[in-house]
GROMACS .gro file of C-alpha atoms in nm:
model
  153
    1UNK     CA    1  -4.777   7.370  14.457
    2UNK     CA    2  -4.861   7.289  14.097
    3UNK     CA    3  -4.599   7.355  13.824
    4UNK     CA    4  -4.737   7.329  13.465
    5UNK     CA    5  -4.600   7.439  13.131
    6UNK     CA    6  -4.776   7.558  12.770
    7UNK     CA    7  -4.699   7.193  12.683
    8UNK     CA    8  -4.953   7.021  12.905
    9UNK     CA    9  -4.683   6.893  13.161
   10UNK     CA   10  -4.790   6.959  13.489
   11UNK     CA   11  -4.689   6.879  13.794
   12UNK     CA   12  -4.818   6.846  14.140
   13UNK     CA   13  -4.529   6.896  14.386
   14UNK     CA   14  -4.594   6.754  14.746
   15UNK     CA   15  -4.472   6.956  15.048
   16UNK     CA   16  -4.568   6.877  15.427
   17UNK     CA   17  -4.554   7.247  15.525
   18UNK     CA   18  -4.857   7.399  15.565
   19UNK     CA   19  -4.945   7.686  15.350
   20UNK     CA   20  -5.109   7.959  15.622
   21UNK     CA   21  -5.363   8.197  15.474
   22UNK     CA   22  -5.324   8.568  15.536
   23UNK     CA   23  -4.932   8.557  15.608
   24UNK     CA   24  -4.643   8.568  15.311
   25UNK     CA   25  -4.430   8.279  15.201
   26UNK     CA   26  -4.150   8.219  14.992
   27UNK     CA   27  -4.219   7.959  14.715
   28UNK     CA   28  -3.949   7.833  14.539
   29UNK     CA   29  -4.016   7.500  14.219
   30UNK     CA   30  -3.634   7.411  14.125
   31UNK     CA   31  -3.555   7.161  13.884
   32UNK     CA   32  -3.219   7.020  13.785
   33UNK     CA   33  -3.344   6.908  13.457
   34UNK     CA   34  -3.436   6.555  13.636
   35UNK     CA   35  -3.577   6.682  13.972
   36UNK     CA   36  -3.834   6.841  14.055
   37UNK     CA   37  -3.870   6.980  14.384
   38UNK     CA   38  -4.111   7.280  14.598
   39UNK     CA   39  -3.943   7.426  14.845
   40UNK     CA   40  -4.197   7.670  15.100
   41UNK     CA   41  -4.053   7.932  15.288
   42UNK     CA   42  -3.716   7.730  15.312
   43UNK     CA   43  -3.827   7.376  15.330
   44UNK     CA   44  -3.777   7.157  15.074
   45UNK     CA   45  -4.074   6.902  15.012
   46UNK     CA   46  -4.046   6.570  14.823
   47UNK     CA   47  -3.841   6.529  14.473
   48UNK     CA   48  -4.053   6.501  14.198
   49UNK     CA   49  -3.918   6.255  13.908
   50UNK     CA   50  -3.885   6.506  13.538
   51UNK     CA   51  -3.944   6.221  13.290
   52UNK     CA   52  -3.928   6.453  13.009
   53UNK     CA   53  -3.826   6.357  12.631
   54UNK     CA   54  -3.725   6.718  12.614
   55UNK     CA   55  -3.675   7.036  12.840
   56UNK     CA   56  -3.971   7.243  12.777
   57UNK     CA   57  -3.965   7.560  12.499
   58UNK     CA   58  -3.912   7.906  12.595
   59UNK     CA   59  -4.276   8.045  12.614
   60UNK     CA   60  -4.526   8.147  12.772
   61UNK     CA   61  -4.563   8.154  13.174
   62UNK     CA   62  -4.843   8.151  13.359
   63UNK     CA   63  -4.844   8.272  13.716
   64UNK     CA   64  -5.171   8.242  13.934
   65UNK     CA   65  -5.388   8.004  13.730
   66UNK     CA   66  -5.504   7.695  13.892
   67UNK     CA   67  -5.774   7.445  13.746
   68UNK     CA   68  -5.811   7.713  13.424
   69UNK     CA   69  -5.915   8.097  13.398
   70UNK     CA   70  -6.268   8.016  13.620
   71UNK     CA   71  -6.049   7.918  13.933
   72UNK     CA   72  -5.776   8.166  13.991
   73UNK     CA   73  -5.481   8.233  14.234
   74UNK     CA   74  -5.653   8.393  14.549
   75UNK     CA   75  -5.372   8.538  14.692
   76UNK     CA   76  -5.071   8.787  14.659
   77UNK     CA   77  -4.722   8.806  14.487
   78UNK     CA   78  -4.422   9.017  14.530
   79UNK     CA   79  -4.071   8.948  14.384
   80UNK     CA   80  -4.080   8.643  14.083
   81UNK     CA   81  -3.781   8.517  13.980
   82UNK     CA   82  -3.636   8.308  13.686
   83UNK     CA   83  -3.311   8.145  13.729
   84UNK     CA   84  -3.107   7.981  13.466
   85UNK     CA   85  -2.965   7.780  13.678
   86UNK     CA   86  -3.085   7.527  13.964
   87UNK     CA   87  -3.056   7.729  14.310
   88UNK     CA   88  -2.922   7.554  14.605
   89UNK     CA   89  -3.097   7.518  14.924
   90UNK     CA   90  -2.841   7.750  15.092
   91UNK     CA   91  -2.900   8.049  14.809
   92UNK     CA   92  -3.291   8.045  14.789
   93UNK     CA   93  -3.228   8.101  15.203
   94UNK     CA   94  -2.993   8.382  15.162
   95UNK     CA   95  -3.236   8.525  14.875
   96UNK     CA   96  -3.539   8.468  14.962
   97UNK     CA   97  -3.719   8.758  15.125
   98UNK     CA   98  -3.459   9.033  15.010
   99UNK     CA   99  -3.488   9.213  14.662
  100UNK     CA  100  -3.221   9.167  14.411
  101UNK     CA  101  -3.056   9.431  14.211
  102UNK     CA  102  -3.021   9.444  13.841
  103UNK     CA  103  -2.737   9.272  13.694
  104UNK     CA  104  -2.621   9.170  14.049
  105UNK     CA  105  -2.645   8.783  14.033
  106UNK     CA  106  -2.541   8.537  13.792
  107UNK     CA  107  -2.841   8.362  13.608
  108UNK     CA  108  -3.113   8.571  13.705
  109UNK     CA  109  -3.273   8.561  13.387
  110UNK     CA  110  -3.579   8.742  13.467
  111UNK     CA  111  -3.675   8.949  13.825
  112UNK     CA  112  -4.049   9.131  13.859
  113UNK     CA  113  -4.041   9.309  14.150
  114UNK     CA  114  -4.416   9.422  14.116
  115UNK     CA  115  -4.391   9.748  14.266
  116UNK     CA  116  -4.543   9.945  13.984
  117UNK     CA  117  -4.887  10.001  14.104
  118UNK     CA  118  -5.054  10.089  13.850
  119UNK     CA  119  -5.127   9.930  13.502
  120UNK     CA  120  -5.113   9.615  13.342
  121UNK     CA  121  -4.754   9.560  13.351
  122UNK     CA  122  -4.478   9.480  13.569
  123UNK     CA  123  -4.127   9.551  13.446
  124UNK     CA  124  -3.840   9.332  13.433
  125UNK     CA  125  -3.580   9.405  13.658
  126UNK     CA  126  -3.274   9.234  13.447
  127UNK     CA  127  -3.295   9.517  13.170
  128UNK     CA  128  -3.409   9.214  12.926
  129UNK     CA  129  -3.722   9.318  12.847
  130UNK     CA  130  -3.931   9.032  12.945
  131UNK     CA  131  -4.190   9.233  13.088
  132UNK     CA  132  -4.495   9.052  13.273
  133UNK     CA  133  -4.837   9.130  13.137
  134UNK     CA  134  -5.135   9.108  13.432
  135UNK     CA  135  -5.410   8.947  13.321
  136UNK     CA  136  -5.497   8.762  12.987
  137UNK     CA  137  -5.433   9.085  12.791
  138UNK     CA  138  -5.272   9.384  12.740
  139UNK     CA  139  -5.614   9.596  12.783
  140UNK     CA  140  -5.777   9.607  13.151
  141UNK     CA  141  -6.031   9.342  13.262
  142UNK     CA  142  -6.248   9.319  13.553
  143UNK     CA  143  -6.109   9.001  13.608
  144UNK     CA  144  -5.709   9.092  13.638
  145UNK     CA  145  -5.496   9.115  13.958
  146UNK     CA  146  -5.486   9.456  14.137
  147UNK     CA  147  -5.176   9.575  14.278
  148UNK     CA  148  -5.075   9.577  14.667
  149UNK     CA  149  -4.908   9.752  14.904
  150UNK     CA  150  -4.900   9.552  15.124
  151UNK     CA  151  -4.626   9.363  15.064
  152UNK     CA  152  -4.293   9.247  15.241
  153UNK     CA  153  -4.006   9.387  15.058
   0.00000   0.00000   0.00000
């Protein structure tokens, strides 16, 4: 699992767990502001050190892009979350395949739950606005993510 910000930090985050194609998992990066840690479908993998001079700026976030726009994601998502706050072991468990009403849990700062279907965006389930874009643009591409149904929740 690679976690990388507008800033050039990036981070490779070791887990032991196995990653099978063609099934979904839960993926979870959460960071206390000094650890970093993966956790796949419940596991936790191995702590990553933060040695950061200061907490990245509110920007940007790119979901799917691996080595740069010629090698993308190949694979699915349903249901991102931002949290404001670092979420226990015991919540991402309770949470983690279940959809989350708006305005229902403290420090959900942003929720897609990319059931649109059509178009280029996917809303934001808090009722803040921070609706996610697919693709580099606004405009379609040939290149941008299509939309599934086939999808857990």
């Amino acid at each position: 699992v690679e976690c990388r910000t507008e800033v050039g930090l990036s981070l490779i985050l070791a887990h032991g767990k196995p990653i099978a194609p063609g099934q979904w998992h839960h993926i979870a990066c959460v960071s206390d502001g000094q650890v970093l840690r993966a956790f796949v479908d419940g596991e936790p993998g191995l702590p990553t050190t933060l040695t950061l001079e200061a907490p990245p700026a509110a920007g940007l976030i790119l979901l799917g892009l691996r080595s740069g726009p010629t090698a993308p994601f190949a694979g699915q998502v349903d249901e991102l979350r931002i949290w404001s706050v670092a979420r226990t072991p015991q919540q991402l468990e309770a949470l983690r395949m279940v959809s989350i009403a708006a305005g229902t849990a403290a420090g959900l700062e942003g929720a897609w739950n990319m059931n649109e279907g059509t178009g280029q965006t996917a809303a934001d389930a808090t009722g803040r606005d921070n609706d996610f874009v697919l693709g580099n643009e606004a405009t379609v591409d040939p290149r941008d993510p299509g939309w599934s149904t086939d999808v857990p929740f």
